[in-house]
XYZ file of C-alpha atoms in Angstrom:
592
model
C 23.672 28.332 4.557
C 21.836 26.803 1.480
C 20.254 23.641 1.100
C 21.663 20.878 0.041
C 21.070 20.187 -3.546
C 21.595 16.360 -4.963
C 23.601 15.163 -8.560
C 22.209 13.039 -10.535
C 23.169 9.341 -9.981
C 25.862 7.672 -12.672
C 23.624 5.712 -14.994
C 23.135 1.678 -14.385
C 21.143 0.075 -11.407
C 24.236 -0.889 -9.658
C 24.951 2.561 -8.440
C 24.417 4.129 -5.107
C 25.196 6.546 -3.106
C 26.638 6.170 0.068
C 27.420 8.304 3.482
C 30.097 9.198 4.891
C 29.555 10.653 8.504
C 32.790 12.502 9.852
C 33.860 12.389 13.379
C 33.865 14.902 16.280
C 35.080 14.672 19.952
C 32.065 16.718 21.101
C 29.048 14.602 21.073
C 26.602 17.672 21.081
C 28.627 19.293 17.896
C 26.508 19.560 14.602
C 26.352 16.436 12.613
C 28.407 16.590 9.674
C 28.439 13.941 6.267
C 29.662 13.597 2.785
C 27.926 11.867 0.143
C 29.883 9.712 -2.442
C 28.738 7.676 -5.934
C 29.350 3.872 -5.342
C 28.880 1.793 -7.591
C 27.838 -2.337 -6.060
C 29.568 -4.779 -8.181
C 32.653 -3.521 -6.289
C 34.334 -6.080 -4.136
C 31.653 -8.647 -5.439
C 33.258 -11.740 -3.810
C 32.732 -10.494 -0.176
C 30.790 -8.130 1.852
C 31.274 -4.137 1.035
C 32.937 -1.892 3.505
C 29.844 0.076 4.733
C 27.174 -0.562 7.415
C 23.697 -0.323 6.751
C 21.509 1.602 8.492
C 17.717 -0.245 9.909
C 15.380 2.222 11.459
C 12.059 4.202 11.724
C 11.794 7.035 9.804
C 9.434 8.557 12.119
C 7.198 11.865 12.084
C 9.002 15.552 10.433
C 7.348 17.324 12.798
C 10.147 17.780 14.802
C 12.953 17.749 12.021
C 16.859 18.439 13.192
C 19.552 19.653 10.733
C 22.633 17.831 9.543
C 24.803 19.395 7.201
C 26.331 17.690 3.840
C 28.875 19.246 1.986
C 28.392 22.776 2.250
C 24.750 22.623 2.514
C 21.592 21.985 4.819
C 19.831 18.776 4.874
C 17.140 17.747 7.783
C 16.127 14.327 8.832
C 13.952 13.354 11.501
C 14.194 13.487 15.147
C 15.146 9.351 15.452
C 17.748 9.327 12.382
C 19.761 12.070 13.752
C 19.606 10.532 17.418
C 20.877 7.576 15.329
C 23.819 9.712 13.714
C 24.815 11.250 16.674
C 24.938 7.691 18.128
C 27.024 6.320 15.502
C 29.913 9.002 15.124
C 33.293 7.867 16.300
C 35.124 10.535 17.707
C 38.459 9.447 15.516
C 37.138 7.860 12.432
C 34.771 8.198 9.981
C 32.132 6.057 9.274
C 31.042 4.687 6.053
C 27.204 3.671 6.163
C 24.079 3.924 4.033
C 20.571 5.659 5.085
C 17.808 5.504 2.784
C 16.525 8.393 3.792
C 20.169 10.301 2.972
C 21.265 8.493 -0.107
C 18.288 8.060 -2.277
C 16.867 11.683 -3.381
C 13.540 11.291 -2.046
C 12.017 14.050 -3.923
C 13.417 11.729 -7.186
C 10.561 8.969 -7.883
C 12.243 7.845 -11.067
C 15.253 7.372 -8.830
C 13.344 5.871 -6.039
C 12.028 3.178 -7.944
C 15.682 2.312 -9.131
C 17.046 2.421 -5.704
C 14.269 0.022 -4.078
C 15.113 -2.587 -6.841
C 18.578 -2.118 -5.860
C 17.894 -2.673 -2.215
C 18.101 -6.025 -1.928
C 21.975 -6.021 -3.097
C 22.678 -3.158 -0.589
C 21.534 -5.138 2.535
C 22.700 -7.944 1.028
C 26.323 -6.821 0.564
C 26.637 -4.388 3.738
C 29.409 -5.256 6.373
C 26.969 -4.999 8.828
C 23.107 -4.054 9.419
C 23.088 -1.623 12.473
C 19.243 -1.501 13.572
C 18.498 1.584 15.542
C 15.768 1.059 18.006
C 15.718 4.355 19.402
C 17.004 6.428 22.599
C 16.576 4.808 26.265
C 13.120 4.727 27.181
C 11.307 2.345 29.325
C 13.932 0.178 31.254
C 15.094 -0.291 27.768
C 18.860 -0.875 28.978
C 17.666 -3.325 31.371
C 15.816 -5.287 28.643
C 19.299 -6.000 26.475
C 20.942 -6.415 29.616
C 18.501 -9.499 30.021
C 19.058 -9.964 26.140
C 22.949 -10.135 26.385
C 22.449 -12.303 29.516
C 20.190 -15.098 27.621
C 22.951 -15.105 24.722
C 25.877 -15.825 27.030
C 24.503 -18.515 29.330
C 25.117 -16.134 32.451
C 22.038 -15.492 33.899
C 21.101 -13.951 36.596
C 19.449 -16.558 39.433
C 16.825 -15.715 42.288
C 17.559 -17.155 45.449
C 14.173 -19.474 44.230
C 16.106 -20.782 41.512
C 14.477 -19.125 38.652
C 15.536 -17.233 35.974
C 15.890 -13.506 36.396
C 15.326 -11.790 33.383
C 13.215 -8.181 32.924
C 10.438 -9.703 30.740
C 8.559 -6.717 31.231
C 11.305 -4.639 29.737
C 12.018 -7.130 26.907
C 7.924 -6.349 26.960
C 7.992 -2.919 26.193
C 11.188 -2.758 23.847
C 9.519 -5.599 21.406
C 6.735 -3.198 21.142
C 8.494 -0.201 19.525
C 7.481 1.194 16.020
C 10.411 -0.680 14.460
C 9.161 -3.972 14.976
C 6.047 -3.085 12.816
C 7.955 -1.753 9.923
C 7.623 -3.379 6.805
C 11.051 -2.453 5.435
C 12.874 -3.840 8.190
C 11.430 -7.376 7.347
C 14.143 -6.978 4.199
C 16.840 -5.189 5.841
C 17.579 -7.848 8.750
C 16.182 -10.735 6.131
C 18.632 -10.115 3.702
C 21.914 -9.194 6.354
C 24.759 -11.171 7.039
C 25.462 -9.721 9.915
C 23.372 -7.366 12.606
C 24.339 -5.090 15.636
C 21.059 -3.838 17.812
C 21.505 -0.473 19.157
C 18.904 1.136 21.922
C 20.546 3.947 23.761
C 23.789 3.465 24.957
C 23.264 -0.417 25.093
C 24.154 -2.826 22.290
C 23.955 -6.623 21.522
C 24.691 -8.949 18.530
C 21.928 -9.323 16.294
C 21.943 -13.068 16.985
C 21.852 -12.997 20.334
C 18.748 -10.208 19.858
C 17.182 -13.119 17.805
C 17.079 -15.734 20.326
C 14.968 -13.662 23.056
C 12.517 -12.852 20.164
C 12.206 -16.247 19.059
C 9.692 -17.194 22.318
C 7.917 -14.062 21.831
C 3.186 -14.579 21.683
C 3.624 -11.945 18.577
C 3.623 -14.175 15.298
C 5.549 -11.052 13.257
C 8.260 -10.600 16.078
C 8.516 -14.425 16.614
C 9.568 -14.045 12.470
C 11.870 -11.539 13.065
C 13.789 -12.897 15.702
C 14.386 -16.109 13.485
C 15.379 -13.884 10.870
C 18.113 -11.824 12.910
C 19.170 -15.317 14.675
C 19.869 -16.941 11.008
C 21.929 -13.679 10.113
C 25.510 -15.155 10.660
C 24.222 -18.763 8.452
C 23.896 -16.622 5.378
C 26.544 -16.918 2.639
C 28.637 -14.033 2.664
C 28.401 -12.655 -0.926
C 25.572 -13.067 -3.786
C 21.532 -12.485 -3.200
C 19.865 -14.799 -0.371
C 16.352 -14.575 -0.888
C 14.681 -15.394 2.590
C 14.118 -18.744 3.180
C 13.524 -18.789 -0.904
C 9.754 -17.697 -0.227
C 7.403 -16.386 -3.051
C 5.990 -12.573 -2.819
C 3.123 -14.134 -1.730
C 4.097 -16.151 1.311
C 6.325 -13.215 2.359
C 2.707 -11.251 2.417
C 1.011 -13.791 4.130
C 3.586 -13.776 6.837
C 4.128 -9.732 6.955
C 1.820 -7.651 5.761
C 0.386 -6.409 9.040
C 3.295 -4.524 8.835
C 3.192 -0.819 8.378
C 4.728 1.866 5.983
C 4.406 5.279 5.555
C 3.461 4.585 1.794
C 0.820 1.814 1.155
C 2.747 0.750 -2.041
C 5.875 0.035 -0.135
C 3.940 -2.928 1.717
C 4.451 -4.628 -1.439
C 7.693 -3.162 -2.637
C 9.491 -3.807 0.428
C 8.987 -7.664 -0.124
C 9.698 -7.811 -3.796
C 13.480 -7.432 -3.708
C 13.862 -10.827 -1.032
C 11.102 -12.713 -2.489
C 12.026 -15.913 -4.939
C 10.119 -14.557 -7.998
C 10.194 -11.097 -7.130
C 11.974 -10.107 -10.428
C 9.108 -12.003 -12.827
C 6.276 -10.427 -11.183
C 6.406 -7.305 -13.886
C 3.299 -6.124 -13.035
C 3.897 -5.473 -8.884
C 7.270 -3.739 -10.126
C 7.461 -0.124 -8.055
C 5.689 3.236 -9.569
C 4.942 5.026 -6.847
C 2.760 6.747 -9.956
C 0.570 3.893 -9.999
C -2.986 4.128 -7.674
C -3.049 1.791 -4.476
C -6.359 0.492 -5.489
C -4.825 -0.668 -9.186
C -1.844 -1.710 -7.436
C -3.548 -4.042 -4.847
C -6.108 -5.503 -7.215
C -2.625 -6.742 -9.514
C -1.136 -8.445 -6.128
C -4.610 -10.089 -5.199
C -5.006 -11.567 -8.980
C -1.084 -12.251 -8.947
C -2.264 -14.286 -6.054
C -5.287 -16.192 -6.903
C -5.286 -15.862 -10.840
C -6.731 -12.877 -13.724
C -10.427 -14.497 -13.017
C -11.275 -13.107 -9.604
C -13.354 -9.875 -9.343
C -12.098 -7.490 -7.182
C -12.971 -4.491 -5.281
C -11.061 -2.420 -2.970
C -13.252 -1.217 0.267
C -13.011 2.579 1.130
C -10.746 1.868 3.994
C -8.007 1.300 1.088
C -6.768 -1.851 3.442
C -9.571 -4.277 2.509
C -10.107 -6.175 -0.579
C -13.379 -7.601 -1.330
C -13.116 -10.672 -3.554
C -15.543 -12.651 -5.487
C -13.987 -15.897 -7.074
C -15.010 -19.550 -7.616
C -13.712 -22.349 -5.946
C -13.939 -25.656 -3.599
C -13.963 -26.236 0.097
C -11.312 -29.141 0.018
C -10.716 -29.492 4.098
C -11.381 -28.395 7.773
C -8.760 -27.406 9.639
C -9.262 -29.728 12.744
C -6.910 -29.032 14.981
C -3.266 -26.617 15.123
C 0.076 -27.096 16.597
C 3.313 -24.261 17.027
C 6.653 -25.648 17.058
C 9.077 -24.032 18.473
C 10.671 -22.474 14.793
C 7.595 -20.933 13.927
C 5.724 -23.487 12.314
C 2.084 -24.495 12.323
C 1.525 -28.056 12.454
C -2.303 -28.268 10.984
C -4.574 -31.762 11.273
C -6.789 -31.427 8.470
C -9.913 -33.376 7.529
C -10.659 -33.494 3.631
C -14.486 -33.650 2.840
C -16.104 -36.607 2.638
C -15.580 -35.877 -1.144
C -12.516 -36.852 -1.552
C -12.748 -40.391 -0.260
C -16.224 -41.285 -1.597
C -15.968 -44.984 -2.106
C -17.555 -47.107 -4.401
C -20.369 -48.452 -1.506
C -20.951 -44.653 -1.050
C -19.466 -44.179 2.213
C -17.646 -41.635 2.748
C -13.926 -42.451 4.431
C -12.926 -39.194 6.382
C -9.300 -39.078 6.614
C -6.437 -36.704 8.056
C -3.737 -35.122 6.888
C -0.927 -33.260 8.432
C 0.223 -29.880 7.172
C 3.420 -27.431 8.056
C 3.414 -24.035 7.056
C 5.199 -21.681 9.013
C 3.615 -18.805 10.656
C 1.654 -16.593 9.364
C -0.029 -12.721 10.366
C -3.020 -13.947 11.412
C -3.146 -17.224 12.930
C -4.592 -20.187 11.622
C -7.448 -21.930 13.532
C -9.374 -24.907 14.330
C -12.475 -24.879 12.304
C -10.555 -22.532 9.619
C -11.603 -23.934 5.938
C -9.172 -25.094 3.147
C -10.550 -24.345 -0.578
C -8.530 -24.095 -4.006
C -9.474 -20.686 -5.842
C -10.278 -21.840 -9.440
C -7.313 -20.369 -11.074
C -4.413 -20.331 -7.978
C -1.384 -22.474 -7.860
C -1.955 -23.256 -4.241
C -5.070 -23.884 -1.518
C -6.191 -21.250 0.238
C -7.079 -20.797 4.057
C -10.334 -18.976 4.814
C -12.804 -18.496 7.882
C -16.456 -17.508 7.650
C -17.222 -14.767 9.112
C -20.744 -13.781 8.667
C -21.661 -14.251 5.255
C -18.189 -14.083 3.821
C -15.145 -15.428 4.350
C -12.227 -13.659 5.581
C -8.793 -14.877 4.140
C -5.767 -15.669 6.665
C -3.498 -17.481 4.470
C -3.520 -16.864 0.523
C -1.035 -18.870 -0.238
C -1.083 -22.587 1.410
C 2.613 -23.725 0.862
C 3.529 -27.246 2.847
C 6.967 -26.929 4.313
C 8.855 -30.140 3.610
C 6.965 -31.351 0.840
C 6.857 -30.086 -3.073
C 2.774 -30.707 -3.627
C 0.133 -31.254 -1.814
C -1.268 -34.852 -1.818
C -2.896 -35.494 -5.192
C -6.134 -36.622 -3.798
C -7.145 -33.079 -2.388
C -8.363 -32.261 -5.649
C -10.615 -34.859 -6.090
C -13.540 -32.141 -4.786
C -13.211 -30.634 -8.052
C -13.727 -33.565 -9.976
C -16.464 -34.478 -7.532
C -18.820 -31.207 -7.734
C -19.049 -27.796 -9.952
C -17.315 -24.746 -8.749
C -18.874 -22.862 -5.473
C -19.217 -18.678 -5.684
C -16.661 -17.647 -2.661
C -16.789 -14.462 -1.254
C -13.749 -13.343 0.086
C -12.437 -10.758 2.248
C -9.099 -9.910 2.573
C -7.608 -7.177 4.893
C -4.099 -6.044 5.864
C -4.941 -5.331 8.859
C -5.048 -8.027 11.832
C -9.124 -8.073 11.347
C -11.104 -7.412 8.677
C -13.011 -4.457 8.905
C -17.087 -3.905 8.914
C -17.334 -5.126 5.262
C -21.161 -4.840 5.007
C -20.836 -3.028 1.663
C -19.962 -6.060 0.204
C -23.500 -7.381 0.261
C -25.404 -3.667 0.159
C -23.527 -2.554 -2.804
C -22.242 -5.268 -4.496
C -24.930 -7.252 -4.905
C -27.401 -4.269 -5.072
C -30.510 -6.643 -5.573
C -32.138 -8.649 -2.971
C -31.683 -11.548 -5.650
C -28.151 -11.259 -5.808
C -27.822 -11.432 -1.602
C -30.725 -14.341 -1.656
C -27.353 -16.033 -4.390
C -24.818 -14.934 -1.784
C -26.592 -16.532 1.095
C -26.960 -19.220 -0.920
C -23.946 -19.732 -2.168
C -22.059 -19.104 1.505
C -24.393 -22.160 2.639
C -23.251 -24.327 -0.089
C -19.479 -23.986 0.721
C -20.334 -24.476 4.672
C -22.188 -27.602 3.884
C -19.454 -28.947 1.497
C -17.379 -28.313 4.356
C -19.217 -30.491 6.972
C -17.432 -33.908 7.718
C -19.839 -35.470 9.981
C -23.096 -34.641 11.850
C -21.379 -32.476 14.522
C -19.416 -29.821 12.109
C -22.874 -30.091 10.367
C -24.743 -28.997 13.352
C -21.984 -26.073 13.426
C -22.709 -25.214 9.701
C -26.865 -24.706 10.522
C -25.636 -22.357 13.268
C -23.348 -20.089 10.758
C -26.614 -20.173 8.177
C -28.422 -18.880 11.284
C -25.729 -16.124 12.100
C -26.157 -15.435 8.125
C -29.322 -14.553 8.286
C -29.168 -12.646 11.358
C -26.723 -10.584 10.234
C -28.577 -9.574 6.979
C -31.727 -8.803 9.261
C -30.025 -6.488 11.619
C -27.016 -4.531 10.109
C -29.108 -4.988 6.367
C -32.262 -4.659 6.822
C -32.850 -7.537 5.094
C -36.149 -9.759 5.729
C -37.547 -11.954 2.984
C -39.377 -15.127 3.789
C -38.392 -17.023 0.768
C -34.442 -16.585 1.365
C -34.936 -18.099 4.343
C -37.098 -21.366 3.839
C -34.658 -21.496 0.616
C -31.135 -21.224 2.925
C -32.532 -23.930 5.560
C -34.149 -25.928 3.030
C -30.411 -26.115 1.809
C -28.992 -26.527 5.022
C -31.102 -29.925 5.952
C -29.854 -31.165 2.295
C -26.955 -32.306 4.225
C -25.334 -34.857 1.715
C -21.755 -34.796 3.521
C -22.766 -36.244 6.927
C -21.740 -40.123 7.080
C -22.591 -42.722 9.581
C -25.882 -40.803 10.347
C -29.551 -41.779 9.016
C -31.028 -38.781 7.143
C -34.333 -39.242 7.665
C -33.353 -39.440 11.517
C -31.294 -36.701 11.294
C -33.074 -34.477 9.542
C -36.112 -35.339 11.988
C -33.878 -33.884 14.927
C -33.182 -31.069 12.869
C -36.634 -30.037 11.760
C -37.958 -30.550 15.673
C -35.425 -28.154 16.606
C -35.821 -25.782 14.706
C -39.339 -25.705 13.892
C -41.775 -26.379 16.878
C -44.829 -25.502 14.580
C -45.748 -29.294 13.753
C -47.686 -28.722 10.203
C -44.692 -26.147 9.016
C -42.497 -29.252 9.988
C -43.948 -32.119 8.066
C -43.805 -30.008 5.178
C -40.572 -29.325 5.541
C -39.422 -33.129 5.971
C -41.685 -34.102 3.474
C -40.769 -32.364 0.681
C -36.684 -32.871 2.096
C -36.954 -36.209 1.650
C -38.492 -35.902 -1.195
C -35.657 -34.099 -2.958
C -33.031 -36.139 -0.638
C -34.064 -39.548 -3.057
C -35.689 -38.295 -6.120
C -33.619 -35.448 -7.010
C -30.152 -34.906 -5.265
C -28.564 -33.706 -8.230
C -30.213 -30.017 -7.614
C -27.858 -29.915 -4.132
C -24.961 -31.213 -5.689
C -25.632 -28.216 -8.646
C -26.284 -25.531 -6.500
C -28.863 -23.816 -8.595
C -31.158 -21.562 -6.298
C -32.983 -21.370 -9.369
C -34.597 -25.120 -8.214
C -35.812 -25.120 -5.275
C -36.286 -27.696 -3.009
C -40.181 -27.431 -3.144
C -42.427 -27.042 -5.144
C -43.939 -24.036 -6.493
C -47.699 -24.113 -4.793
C -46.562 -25.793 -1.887
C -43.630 -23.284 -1.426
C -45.931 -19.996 -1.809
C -48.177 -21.628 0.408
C -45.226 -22.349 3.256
C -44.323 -18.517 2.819
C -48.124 -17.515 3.049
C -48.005 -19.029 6.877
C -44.791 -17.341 7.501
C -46.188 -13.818 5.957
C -49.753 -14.252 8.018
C -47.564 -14.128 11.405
C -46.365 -17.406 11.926
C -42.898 -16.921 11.349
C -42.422 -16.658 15.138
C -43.024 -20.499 15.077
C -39.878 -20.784 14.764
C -35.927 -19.068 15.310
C -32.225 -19.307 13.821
C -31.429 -19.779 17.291
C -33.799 -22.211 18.908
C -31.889 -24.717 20.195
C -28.041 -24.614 18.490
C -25.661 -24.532 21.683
């Protein structure tokens, strides 16, 4: 029999195709479709008469054969279980399968069909999500899911609750939960049906189980499937109106068989999806390109960017401020994060010099990678909204790009007082799609490419940490992430030079955002702990006091081009250091 050969699609980007899969008595009988033009704007006013297929495409290494028309077509192993699952033995069924009714072998048509996605999941009758054959107590899992719904549970002669957690366990952790396409296939449906097996349950019911569950992306998707049935029933609902960007910032751990489609999957539910122009799909169009375009879509045309060899980190270079700490986080029970954060001591400094720490409270929902205390809020010179980052040796890694308060339609106006306060900080920034960034050493070794440039990034990472500090304890915290810093450049680097490192601490006991503490005190404890050699240490203090009264301005500026001492009396402090003192004294003396 010859393969099956697609027709072109009518013109317009309202057209379709859809599947219709005929019926047999015998289960085990080849699987038999039609395919049919369709055009969307049908029936506009309510939901179309087809259900919509959610699934995982799977491996073709072990491909089956379904016939359409008169011709061959194979799909993978899981769609035809799927098909073979969904014929009726009397009637027909009317459904559409990506993988079926867009040509795949088309990318013209592809790209059409993707934009179009949105209105197909949208308008279905029903999603059905496929979560594969029985496997793993899998039965026994929606039996505990149907159970939940209903209010019937079953009860241990203890009087708790019996429900197969361990099955629910295993079943949250199939491939289909990871998929990035399913994020807009259940976001976008008005109604769901779950099938694993022979077992099925409402998609709202499905949602409430998943709603409790320690995974931030599954705890997403059971909301999503639970606020199925709220939806209007005709017309676009963009989920929860979110931007491309927070939709990334929630999802894009997700995986897909194309890296491009971790965008394009998003861009049909987002809010502004149809004005980013740039992001729009062409699968001819290089990942690398394709990412640096989302990333300055993001945080605005000035950032540099380069795209590790991994292909799933971004390495970022970008001004900015340091605006807050995140002090302490909160989960609510609808996937929320309730953050306490302090702003710097910059943007309450009073008229008598003081600084006034004060708290604010933050809700953003969940995100991919969760926010934590000590995390660090900055506004990217050129983004519309703050951005959460965490150092992480002598970068930061980025876990939320896009800071958007749930609730409230700005952020409190004086969180930008930082940037009236002080010049613009060099941020390095890592971002990776997967849950941790990966070893990103390249980003000193071969960006910077001269020890001068990674003496600037050192001292530019110190800079932000300090800005950071909000009293003499987080301060404390910031000398021990200059001391990991330099560590880290000595032993996965190679890196050793004497003046970096009298210039980074030097920096670090310019502490100018640590209130209610005496600096000459404080800076006394410092010095003793971290350098026992007494002459090396009155040096030190001297000439930090020195610079503390005469000359803050250089700290404030950020110029490693001053330094903090000067010239003869520098190049004699590195002349101990180079004649063998430098064991005098250690990044990690006494910082517990």
């Amino acid at each position: 029999m010859p393969h099956f050969r697609y027709s072109e699609l009518p013109p317009g980007n309202d057209r379709t195709r859809l599947l219709r899969l005929l019926p047999n008595e015998d289960n085990t009988a080849p699987i038999k479709c039609q395919l049919l033009n369709y055009s969307l704007q049908k029936n506009r006013n309510g939901a179309h008469l087809y259900d919509a297929l959610s699934y995982v495409w799977g491996t073709s290494a072990k491909s089956q054969v379904i016939y359409i028309e008169d011709g061959e077509f194979k799909v993978n192993q899981n769609l035809h279980s799927a098909l073979r699952r969904l014929r009726d033995p009397t009637f027909e069924r009317i459904l559409w399968v990506d993988a079926i009714c867009i040509n795949q072998g088309d990318d013209k048509e592809k790209e059409r069909q993707i934009q179009a996605m949105g209105k197909i999941y949208a308008g279905a009758n029903q999603v059905v999500v496929w979560l594969g054959n029985e496997a793993d107590e899998s039965n026994e899992a929606m039996k505990s899911i149907r159970a939940k719904a209903a209010g019937s549970y079953g009860v241990s002669e203890d009087g708790n609750i019996n429900i197969n957690d361990a099955a629910l366990s295993k079943l949250c952790e199939r491939s289909w939960f990871r998929r990035i396409w399913v994020v807009q296939e259940v976001g976008l449906a008005r109604n769901i049906r779950v099938l694993c097996g022979s077992a099925e349950v409402a998609g709202h019911a499905f949602g409430l189980a998943l709603r409790a569950d320690r995974n931030p992306t599954v705890r997403a998707m059971g909301r999503n499937m639970g606020e199925a049935i709220f939806r209007p029933q005709c017309g676009i609902y963009p989920l929860a109106q979110l931007s491309l960007v927070e939709l990334i910032d929630i999802y894009h751990t997700h995986e897909a068989s194309l890296r491009h489609d971790k965008i394009y999957a998003l861009l049909g539910m987002s809010s502004d999806g149809s004005s980013a122009k740039d992001l729009l799909p062409n699968y001819n169009l290089p990942w690398e390109e394709l990412f640096t375009r989302l990333i300055k879509y993001a945080l605005g045309e000035t950032v540099s960017v380069r795209i590790g060899e991994d292909k799933d980190t971004a390495m970022i270079q970008a001004k900015g401020w340091v605006l807050g700490r995140v002090h302490e986080v909160q989960r609510s029970s609808h996937n929320r994060q309730i953050l306490s954060i302090y702003f710097t001591g910059e943007c309450f400094w009073t008229t008598k010099r003081q600084h006034d720490i004060r708290v604010t409270v933050w809700t953003v929902r969940d995100s991919a990678r969760d926010i934590r205390k000590g995390d660090l809020v900055c506004q990217v010179q050129g983004a519309p909204e703050p951005t959460i980052i965490r150092h992480c040796d002598y970068h930061f890694d980025i876990i939320l790009l896009k800071t958007t308060c749930i609730g409230s339609k700005s952020f409190p106006p004086e969180y930008k007082l930082p940037m009236q306060a002080r010049p613009a900080r060099n941020l390095y920034l890592v971002w990776s799609w997967k849950q941790s960034s990966t070893n990103t050493d390249s980003f000193a070794s071969t960006t910077s490419g001269t020890f001068p440039a990674i003496d600037q990034m050192l001292w530019d990472t110190n800079l932000i940490l300090h800005d950071a500090a909000d009293n003499a304890k987080s301060a404390k915290q910031a000398y021990f992430h200059v001391a990991e810093m330099l560590l880290v450049f000595e032993q996965k680097l190679k890196y050793h030079h004497p003046k970096t490192q009298l210039a980074v601490y030097g920096l670090a006991m310019l502490n100018a955002a640590c209130p209610g503490v005496s600096p000459r005190l404080y800076v006394s404890q410092i010095l003793n702990d971290m350098f026992p050699n007494r002459e090396l240490r009155d040096k030190l203090g001297y000439y930090y006091n020195r610079w503390r009264y005469w000359d803050d301005k250089r700290f404030v500026t950020g110029n490693l081009g001053s330094p903090y001492f000067s010239k003869d009396k520098f190049e004699q402090l590195i002349a101990k250091i180079e004649d063998g003192k430098k064991h005098d004294w250690h990044p990690f003396t006494t910082f517990h």
